[in-house]
Short mmCIF file of C-alpha atoms and ligand atoms in Angstrom, two decimals:
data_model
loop_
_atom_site.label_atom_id
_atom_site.label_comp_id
_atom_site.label_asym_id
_atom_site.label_seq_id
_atom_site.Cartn_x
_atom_site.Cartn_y
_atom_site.Cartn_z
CA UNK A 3 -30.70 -27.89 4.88
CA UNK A 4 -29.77 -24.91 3.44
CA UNK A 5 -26.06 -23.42 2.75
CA UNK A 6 -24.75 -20.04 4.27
CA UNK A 7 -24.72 -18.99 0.49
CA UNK A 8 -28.54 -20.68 -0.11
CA UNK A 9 -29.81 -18.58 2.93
CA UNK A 10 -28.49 -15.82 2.22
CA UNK A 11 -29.94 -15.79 -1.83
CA UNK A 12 -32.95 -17.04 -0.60
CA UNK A 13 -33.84 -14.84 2.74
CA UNK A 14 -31.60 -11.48 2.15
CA UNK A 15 -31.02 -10.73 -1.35
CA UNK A 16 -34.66 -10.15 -1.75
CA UNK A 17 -34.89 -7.44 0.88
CA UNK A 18 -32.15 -5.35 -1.75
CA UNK A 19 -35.08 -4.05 -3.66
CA UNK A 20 -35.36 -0.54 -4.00
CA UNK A 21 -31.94 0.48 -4.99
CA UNK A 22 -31.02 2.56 -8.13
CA UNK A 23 -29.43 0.92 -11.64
CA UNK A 24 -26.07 2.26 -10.89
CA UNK A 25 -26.09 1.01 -7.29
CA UNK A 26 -24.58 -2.11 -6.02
CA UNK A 27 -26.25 -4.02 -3.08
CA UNK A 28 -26.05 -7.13 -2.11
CA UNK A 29 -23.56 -9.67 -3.96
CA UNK A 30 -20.55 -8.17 -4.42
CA UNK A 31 -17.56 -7.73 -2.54
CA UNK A 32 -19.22 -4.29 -1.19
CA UNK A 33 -21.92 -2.18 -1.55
CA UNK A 34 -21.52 0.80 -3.91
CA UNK A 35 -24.38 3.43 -2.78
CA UNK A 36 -25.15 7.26 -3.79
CA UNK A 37 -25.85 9.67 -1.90
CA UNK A 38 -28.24 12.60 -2.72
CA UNK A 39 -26.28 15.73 -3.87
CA UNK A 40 -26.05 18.66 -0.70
CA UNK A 41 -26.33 16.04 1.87
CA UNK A 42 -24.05 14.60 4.39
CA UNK A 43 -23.93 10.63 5.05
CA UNK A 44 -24.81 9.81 8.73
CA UNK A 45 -23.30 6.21 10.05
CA UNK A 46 -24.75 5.02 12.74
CA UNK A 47 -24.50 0.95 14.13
CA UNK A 48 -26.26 -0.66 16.88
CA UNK A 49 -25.83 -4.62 18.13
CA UNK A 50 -28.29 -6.63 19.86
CA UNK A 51 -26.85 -9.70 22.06
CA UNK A 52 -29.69 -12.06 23.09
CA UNK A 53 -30.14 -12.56 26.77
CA UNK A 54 -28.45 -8.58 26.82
CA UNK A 55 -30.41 -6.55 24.42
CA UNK A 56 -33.67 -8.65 24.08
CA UNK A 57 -35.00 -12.16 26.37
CA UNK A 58 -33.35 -15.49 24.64
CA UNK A 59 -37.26 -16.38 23.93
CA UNK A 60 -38.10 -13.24 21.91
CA UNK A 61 -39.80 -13.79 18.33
CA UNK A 62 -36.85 -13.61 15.60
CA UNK A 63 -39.61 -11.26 13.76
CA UNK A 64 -39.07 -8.90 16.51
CA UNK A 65 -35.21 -9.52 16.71
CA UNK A 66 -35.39 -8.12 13.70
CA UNK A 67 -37.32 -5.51 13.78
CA UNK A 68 -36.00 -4.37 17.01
CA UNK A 69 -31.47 -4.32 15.54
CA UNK A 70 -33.47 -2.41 12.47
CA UNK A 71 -35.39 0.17 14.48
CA UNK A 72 -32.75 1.32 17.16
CA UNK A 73 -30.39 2.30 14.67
CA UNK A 74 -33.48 3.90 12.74
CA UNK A 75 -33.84 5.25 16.13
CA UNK A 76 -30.42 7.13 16.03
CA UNK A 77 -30.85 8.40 12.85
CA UNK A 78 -33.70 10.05 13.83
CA UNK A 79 -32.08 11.98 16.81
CA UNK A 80 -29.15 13.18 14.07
CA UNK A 81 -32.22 14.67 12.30
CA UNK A 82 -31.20 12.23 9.54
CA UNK A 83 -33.53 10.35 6.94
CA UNK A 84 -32.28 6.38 6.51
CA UNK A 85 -30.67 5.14 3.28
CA UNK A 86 -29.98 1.72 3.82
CA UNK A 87 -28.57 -0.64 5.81
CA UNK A 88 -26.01 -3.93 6.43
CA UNK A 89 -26.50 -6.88 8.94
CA UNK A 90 -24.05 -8.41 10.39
CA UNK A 91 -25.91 -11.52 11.96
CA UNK A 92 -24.56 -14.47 14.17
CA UNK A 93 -26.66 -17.60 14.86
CA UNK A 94 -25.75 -20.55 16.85
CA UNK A 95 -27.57 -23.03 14.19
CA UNK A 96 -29.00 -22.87 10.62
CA UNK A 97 -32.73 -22.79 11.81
CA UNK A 98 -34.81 -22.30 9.19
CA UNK A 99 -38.01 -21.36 10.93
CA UNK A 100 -36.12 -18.92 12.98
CA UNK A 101 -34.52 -17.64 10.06
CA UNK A 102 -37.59 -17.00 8.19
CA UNK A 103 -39.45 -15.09 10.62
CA UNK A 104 -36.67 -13.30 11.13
CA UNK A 105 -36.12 -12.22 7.10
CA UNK A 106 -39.70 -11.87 7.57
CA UNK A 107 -39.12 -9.11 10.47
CA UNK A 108 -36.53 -7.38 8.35
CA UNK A 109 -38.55 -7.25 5.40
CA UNK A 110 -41.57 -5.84 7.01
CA UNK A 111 -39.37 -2.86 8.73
CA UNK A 112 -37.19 -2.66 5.57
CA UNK A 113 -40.67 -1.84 3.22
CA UNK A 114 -42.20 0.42 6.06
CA UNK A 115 -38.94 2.53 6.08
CA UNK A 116 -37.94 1.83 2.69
CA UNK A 117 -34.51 1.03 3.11
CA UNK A 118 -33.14 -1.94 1.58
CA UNK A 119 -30.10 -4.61 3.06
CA UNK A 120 -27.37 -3.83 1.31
CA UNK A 121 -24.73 -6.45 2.30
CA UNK A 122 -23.32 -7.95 5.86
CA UNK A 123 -21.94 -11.32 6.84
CA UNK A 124 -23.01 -14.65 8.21
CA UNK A 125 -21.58 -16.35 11.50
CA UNK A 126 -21.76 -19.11 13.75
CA UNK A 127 -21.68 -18.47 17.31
CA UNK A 128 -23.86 -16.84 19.93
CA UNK A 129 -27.50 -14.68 18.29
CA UNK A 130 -26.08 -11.34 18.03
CA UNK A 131 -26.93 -9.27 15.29
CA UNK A 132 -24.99 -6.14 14.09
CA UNK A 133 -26.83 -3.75 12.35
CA UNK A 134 -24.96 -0.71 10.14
CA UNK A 135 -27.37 2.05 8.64
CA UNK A 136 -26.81 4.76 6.81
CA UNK A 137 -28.40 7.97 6.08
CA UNK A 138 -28.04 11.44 5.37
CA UNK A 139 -28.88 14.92 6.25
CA UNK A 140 -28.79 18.28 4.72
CA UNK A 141 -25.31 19.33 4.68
CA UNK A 142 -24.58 21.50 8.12
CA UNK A 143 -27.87 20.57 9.45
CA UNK A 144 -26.93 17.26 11.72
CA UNK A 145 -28.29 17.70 15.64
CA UNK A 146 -25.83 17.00 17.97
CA UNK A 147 -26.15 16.02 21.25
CA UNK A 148 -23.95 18.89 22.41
CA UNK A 149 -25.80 22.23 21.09
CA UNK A 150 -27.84 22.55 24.73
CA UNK A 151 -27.96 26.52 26.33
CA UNK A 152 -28.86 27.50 29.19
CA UNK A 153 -32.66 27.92 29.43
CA UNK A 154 -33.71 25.49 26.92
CA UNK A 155 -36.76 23.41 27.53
CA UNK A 156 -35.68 19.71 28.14
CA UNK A 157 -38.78 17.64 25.87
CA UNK A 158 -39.43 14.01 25.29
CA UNK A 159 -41.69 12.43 22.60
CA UNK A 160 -44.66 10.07 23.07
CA UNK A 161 -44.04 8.35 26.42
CA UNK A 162 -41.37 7.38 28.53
CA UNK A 163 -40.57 4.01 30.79
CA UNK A 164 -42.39 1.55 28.37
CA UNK A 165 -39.89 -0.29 26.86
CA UNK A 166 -38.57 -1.22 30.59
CA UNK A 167 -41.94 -1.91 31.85
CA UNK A 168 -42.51 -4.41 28.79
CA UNK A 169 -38.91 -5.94 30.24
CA UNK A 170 -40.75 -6.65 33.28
CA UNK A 171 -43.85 -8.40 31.36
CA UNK A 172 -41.48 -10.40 29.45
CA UNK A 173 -39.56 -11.56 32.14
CA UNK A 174 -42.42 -11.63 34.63
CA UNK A 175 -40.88 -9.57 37.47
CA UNK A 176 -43.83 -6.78 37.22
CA UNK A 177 -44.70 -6.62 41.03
CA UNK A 178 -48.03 -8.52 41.87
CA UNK A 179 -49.87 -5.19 42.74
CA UNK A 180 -49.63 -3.81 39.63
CA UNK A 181 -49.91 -7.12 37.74
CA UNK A 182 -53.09 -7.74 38.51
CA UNK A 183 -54.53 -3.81 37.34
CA UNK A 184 -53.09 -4.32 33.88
CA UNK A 185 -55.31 -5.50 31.52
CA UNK A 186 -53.88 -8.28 28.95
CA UNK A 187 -54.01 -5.15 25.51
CA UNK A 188 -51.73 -2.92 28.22
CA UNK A 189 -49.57 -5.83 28.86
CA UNK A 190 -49.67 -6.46 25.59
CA UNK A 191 -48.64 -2.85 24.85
CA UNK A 192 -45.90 -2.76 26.98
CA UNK A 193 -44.22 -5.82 24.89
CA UNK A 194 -44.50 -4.09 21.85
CA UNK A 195 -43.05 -1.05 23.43
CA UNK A 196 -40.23 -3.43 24.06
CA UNK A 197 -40.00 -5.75 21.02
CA UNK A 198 -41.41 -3.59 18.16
CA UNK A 199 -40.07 0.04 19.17
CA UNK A 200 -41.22 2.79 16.48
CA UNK A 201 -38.45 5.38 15.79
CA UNK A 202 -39.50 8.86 15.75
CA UNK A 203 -38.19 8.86 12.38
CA UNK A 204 -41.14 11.11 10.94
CA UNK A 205 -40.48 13.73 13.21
CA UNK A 206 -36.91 13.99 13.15
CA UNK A 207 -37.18 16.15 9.60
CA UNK A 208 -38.87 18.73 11.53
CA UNK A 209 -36.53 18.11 14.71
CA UNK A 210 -33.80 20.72 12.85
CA UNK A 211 -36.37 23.52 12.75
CA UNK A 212 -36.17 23.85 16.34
CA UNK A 213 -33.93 21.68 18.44
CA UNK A 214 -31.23 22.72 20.31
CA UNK A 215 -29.89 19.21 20.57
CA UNK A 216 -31.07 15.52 20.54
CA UNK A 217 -30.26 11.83 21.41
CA UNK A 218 -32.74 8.90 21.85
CA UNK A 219 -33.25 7.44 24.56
CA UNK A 220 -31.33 3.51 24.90
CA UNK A 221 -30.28 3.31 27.97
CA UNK A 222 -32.78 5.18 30.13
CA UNK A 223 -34.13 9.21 30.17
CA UNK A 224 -31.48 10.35 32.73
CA UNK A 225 -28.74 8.23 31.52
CA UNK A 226 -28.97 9.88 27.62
CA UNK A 227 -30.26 13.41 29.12
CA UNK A 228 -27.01 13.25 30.99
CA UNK A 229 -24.81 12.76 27.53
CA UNK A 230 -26.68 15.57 25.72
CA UNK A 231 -25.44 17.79 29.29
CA UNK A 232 -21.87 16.13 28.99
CA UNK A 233 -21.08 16.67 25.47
CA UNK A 234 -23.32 20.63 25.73
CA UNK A 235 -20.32 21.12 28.45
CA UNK A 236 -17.77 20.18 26.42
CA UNK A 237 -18.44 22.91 23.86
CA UNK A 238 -19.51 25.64 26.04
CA UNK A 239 -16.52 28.06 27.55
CA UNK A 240 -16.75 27.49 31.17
CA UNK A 241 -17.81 30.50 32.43
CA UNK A 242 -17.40 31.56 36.24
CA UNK A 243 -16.96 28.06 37.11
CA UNK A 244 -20.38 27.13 35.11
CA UNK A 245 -21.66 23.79 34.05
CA UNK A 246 -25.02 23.08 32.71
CA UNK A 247 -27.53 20.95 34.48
CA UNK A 248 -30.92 20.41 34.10
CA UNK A 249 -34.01 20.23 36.58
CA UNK A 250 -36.69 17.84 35.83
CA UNK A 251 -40.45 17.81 37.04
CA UNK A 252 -41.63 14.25 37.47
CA UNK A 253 -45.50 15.23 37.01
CA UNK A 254 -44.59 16.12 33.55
CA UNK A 255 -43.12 12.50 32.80
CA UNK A 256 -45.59 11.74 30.48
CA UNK A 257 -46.33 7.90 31.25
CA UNK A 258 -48.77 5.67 29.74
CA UNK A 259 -51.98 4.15 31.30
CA UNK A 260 -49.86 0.89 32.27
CA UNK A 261 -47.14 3.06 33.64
CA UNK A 262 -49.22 5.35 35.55
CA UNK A 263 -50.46 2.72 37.30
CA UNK A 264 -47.10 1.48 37.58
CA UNK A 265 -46.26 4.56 39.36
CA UNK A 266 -49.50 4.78 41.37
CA UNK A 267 -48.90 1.90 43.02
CA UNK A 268 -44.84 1.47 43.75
CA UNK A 269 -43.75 5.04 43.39
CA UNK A 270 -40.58 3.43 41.78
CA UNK A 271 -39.26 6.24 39.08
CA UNK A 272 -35.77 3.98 38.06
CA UNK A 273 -37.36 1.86 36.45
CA UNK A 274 -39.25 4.70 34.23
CA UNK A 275 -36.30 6.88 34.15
CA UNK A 276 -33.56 4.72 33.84
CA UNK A 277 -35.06 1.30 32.78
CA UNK A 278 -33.72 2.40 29.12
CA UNK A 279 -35.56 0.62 25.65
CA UNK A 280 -37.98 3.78 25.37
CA UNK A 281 -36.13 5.03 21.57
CA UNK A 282 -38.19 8.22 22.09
CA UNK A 283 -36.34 11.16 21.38
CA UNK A 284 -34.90 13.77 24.47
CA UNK A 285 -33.87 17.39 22.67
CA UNK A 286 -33.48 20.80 23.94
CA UNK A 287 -35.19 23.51 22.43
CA UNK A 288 -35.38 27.28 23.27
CA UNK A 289 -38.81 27.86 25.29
CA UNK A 290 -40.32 30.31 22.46
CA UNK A 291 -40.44 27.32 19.97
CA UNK A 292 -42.30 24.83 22.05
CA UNK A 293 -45.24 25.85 20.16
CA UNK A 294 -43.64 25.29 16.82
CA UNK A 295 -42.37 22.10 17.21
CA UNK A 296 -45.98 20.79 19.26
CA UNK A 297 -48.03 21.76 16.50
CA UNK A 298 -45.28 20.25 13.73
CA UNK A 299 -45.80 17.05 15.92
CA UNK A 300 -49.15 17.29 16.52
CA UNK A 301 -49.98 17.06 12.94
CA UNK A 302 -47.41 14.20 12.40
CA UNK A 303 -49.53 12.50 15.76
CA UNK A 304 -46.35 12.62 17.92
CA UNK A 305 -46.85 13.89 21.21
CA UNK A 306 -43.82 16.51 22.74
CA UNK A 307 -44.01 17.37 26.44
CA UNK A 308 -41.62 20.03 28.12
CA UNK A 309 -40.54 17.72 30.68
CA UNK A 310 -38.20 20.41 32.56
CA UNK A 311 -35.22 22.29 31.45
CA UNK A 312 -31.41 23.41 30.96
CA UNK A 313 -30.03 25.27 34.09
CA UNK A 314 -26.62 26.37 34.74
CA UNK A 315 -24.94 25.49 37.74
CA UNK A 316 -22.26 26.69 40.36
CA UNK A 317 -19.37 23.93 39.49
CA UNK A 318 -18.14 24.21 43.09
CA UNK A 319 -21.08 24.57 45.23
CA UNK A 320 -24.17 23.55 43.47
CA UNK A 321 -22.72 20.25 40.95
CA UNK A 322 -21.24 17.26 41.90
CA UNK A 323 -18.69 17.09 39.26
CA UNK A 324 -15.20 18.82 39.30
CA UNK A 325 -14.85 18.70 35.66
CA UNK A 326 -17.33 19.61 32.77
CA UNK A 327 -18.65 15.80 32.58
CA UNK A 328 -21.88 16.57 34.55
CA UNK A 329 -22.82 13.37 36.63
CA UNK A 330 -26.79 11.86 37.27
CA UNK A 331 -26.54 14.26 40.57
CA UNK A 332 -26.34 17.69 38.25
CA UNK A 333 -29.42 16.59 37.13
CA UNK A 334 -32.34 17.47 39.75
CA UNK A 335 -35.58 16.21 40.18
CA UNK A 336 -38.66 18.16 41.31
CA UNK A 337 -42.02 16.96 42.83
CA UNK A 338 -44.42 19.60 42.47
CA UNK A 339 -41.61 22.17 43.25
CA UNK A 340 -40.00 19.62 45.84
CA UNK A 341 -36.62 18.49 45.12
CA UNK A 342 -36.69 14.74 46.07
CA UNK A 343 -34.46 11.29 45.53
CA UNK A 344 -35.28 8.85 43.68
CA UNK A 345 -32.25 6.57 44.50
CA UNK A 346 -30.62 4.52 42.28
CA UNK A 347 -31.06 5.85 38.62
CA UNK A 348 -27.68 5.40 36.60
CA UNK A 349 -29.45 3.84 33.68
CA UNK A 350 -28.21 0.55 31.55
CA UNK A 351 -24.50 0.06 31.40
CA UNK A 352 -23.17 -2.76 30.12
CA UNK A 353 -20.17 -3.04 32.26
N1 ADP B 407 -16.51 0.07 19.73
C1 ADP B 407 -16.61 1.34 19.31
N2 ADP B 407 -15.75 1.83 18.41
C2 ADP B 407 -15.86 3.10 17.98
N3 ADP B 407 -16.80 3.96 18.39
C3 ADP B 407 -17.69 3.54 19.29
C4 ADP B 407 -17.65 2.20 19.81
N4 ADP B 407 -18.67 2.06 20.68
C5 ADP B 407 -19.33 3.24 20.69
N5 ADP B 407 -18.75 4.14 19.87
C6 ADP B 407 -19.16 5.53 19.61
O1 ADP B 407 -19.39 6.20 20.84
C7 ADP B 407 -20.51 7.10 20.74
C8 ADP B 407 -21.55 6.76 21.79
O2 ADP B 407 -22.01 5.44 21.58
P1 ADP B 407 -23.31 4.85 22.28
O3 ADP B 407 -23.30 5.21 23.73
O4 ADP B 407 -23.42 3.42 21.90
O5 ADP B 407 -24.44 5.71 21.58
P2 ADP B 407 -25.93 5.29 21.23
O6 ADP B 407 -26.62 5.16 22.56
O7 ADP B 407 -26.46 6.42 20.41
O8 ADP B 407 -25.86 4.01 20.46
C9 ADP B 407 -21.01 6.99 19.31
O9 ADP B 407 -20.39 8.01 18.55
C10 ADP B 407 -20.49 5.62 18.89
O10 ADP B 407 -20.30 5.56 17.48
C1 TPP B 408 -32.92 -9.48 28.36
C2 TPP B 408 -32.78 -8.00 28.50
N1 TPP B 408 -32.15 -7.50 29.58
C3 TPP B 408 -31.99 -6.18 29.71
C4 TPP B 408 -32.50 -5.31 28.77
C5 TPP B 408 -32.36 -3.83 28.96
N2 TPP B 408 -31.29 -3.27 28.15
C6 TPP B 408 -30.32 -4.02 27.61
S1 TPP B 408 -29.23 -3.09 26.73
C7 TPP B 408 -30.06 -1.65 27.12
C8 TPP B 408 -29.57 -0.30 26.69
C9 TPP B 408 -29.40 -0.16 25.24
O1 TPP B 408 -28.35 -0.96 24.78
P1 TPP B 408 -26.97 -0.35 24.28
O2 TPP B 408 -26.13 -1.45 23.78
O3 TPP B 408 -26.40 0.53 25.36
O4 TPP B 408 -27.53 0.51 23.08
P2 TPP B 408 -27.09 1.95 22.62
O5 TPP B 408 -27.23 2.88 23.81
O6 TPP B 408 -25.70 1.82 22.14
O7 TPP B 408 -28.09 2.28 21.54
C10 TPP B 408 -31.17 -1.92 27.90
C11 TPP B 408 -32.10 -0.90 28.42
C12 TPP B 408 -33.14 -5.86 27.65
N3 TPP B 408 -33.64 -5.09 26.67
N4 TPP B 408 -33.27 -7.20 27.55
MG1 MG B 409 -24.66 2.41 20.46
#
């Protein structure tokens, strides 16, 4: 069997590639990593906790892929390009099949990206896996989540409530009415939605030429719209007892075939709007660049909807907070003009 020190020469230092003479990766007591002149560094980390973050049965390939992606994910919503990354990974034994498909998982993402592993540590214990990325962005040009006005266009990316439908799959709670009108490649879909998420890395270069503000979405589209409206307060002088809100129209949603039927036949929106694992991107953007940033998308094949948009609302009489953290009841949703409940929608919190 191998050694910690065997595994890791054998499984990690490989995936180091790609990294300049005078840089350091793995091997040393720490990395030692440039960064390209006029540019910022952007740290972002993410950890995965099987049973929490992904079902105790899920390929390590997609373990892997998955603790490498959402943090790709939230360099994307900074507007940031990736540099590389470290891995902080815990396993309860030294199993090398595992353990190859998962190098296998990080190599894969690592070449597609091009970001190589520069360093991390090996554990015993419980799966979780710690992953530390960095990247960087033009100096001054970061998107927060806080730069939302009044009147901006609320827009998501691709589509929404996959990643929590593919839960279902995986765990086998989808209802039995809607099991049986999914076909097995939309089933199959919804897993990789789940286990394989794409960050909308490709699109976040463009994101700075016209959004507002930006987050991706983890822990379900109200849920992270609601932090881009919390820290948007936060900056913005309260004005006449003014916080900002933001009405959403749920035909706009734009849902997959699998979800649409999803829809069609329980009419339950939590689990599209606050099921969380999407990693599409939610920004605000003023209305007259909606066409800029579709056709920048379109030609990178990402698909931006307007989904609703920023409002500003009477802090006394109209929001439910008191203070400027808005709450999931300043946001509203719309039916075809009708505002409606859709009950329980808080999105995933851990405690
Ligand atoms: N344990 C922690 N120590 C320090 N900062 C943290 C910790 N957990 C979260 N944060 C910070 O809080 C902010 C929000 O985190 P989180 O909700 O996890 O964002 P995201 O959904 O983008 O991962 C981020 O700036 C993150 O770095
Ligand atoms: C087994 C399992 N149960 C539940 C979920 C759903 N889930 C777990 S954590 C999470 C939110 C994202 O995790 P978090 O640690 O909050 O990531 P962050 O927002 O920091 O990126 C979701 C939707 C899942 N993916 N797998
Ligand atoms: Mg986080």
């Amino acid at each position: 069997m191998a050694s910690e020190f065997e595994l890791i020469n054998f499984l990690f230092e490989p995936l180091s590639r790609g990294l300049s003479p005078n840089e350091i990766g793995i091997g040393d007591d720490g990395a030692v990593l440039n960064v390209p002149e006029n540019h910022q560094l952007v740290v972002v980390t993410d950890t995965l906790v099987s049973g929490v973050h992904f079902p105790e049965n899920t390929a390590a390939y997609d373990v892997a892929w998955k603790a490498v992606a959402v943090n790709l994910s939230d360099l994307a919503a900074m507007g940031a390009q990736p540099g590389f990354y470290s891995l902080a990974l815990t396993i309860p034994e030294n199993n090398q099949v595992w353990l190859n498909g998962f190098a296998k998982g990080l190599e894969d993402i690592g070449s597609f990206y091009q970001i190589p592993l520069v360093g991390g540590d090996t554990t015993n214990g419980p799966l979780t896996i710690t992953v530390t990325m960095q990247g960087w962005v033009s100096t001054g040009k970061a998107i927060r989540r806080s730069g939302a006005k009044e009147g901006d266009l609320v827009c998501v990316t691709n589509y929404i409530g996959n990643g929590a439908l593919g839960l279902m799959v995986a765990l086998n709670t989808l209802p039995e009415s809607v099991k049986g009108l999914i076909s097995e490649a939309d089933s199959q879909y919804l897993l990789d939605a789940l286990n394989l998420p794409q960050p909308q890395l490709d699109l976040s270069s463009s994101l700075k030429e016209f959004a507002n503000s930006a987050i991706d979405i983890s822990d379900g589209l109200l849920a992270d719209l609601g932090h881009i409206l919390e820290e948007s307060n936060k900056l913005i002088a309260p004005k006449d007892g003014k916080v900002l809100g933001a009405q959403i129209n749920l035909e706009f949603i734009p849902l997959s075939n699998a979800a649409r039927i999803y829809i069609e036949n329980t009419g339950h929106w939590p689990a599209i709007l606050a099921g969380g694992d999407d990693y599409q991107l939610c920004f605000t953007i003023a209305p007259d660049k909606l066409n800029l940033a579709q056709e920048m998308s379109g030609k990178l094949g990402v698909k931006i909807t307007a989904i609703g948009k920023v409002v500003s609302l009477d802090r006394v009489n109209e929001s439910s907070s008191t203070s400027n953290k808005p709450s999931l009841m300043d946001i509203t949703l719309l039916s075809h003009g009708k505002k409606i409940d859709v009950g329980e929608a808080k999105g995933y919190m851990h405690f």
